[in-house]
XYZ file of C-alpha atoms in Angstrom:
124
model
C -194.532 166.286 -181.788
C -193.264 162.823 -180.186
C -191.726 160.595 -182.007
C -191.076 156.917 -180.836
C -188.841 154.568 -183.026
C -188.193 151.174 -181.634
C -185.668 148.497 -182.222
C -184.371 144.685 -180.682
C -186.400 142.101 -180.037
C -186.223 138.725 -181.868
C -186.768 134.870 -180.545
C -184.636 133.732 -177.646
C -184.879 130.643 -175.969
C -186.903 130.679 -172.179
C -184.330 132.140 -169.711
C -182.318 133.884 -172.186
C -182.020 137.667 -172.520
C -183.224 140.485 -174.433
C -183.008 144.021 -174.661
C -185.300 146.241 -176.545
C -184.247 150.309 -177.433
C -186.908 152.953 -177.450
C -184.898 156.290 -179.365
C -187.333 159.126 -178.583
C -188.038 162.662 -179.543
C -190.315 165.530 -178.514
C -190.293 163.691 -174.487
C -189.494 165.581 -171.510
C -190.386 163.515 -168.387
C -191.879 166.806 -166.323
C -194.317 166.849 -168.853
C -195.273 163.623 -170.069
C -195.358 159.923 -169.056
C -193.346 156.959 -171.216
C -194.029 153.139 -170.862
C -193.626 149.945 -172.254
C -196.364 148.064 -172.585
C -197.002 144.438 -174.651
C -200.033 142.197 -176.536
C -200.114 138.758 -176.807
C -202.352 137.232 -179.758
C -205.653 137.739 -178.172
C -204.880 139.232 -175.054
C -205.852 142.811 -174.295
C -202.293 145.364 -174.534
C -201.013 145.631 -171.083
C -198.726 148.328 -169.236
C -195.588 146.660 -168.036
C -192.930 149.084 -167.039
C -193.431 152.863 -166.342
C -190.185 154.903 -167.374
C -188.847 157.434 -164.724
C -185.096 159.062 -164.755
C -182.498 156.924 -163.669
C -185.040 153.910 -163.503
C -188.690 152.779 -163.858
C -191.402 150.795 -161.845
C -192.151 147.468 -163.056
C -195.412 145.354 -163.261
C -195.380 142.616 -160.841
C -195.207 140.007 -163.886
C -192.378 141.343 -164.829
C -190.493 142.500 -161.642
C -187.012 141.103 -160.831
C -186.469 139.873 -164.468
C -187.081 143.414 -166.444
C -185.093 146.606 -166.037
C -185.177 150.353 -167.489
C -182.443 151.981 -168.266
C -182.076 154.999 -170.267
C -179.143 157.053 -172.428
C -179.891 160.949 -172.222
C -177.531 161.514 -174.862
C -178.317 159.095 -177.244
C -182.352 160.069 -176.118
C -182.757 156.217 -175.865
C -184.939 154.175 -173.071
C -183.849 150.410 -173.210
C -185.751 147.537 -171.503
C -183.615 144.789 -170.390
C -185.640 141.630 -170.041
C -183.701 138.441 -168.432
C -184.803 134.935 -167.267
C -187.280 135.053 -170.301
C -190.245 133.178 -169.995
C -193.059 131.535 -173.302
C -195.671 133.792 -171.451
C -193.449 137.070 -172.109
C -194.086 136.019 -175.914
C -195.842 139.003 -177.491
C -195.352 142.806 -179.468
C -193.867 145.384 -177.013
C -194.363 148.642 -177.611
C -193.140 152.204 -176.075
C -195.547 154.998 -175.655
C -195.699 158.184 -175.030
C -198.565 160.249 -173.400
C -199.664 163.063 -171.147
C -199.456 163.065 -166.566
C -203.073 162.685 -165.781
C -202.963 164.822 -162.708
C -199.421 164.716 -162.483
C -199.167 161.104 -162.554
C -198.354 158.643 -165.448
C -201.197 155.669 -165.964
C -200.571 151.565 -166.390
C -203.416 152.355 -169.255
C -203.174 152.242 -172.746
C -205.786 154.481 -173.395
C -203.760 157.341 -171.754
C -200.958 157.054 -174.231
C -201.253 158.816 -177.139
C -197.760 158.011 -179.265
C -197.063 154.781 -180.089
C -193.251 153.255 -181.413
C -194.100 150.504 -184.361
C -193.576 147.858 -181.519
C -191.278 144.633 -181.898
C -192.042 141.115 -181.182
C -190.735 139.075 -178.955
C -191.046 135.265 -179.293
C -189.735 133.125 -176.393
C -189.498 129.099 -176.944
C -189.459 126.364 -174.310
């Protein structure tokens, strides 16, 4: 059983930092994908960071300014989000969920365990 428990977040100014912890259990990364993903009010959830050891691949909207990093002892993933912008303004969210043929999806539908999610609120 995974279990996702999330933490950070708040309302920063645009260009100021954040950084948003993910403590997991029940994850191995052989066996199963983790992401972050956000929603905006009425904007469909979307995938913006796939986790990966020592890293992660970021979403284009997000690349350059967002970060991964992770804490194998503390079984914590953190996203680091810099230069923060009003349009990153929405919940974020870590997931869990199976490889789909031994890769991990951008797709909310593929994730199965969901943290409580956070908001995020970035002014101009």
């Amino acid at each position: 059983q995974v279990q996702l428990v999330e933490s950070g977040g708040g309302s920063v100014q645009a260009g100021g930092s954040l950084t948003l912890s993910c403590a997991y259990s029940g994850y191995a990364y052989k066996t199963n994908c983790m992401a972050w993903f956000r929603q905006a009010p009425g904007k469909e959830r979307e995938g913006i960071a796939l986790v990966s050891p020592g890293g992660g691949t970021m979403r284009d909207v997000v690349q350059g300014r967002f970060a991964i990093s992770q804490d194998n002892a503390k079984n914590t993933v953190y996203l680091q989000m810099n230069m923060l912008k009003p349009e990153d303004t929405a919940m974020y969210y870590c997931a869990v969920g199976p490889r789909i043929e031994g890769f991990c999806a951008w797709r909310s539908d593929a994730y199965n365990y969901w943290a409580q999610g956070t908001q995020v609120t970035v002014s101009s």
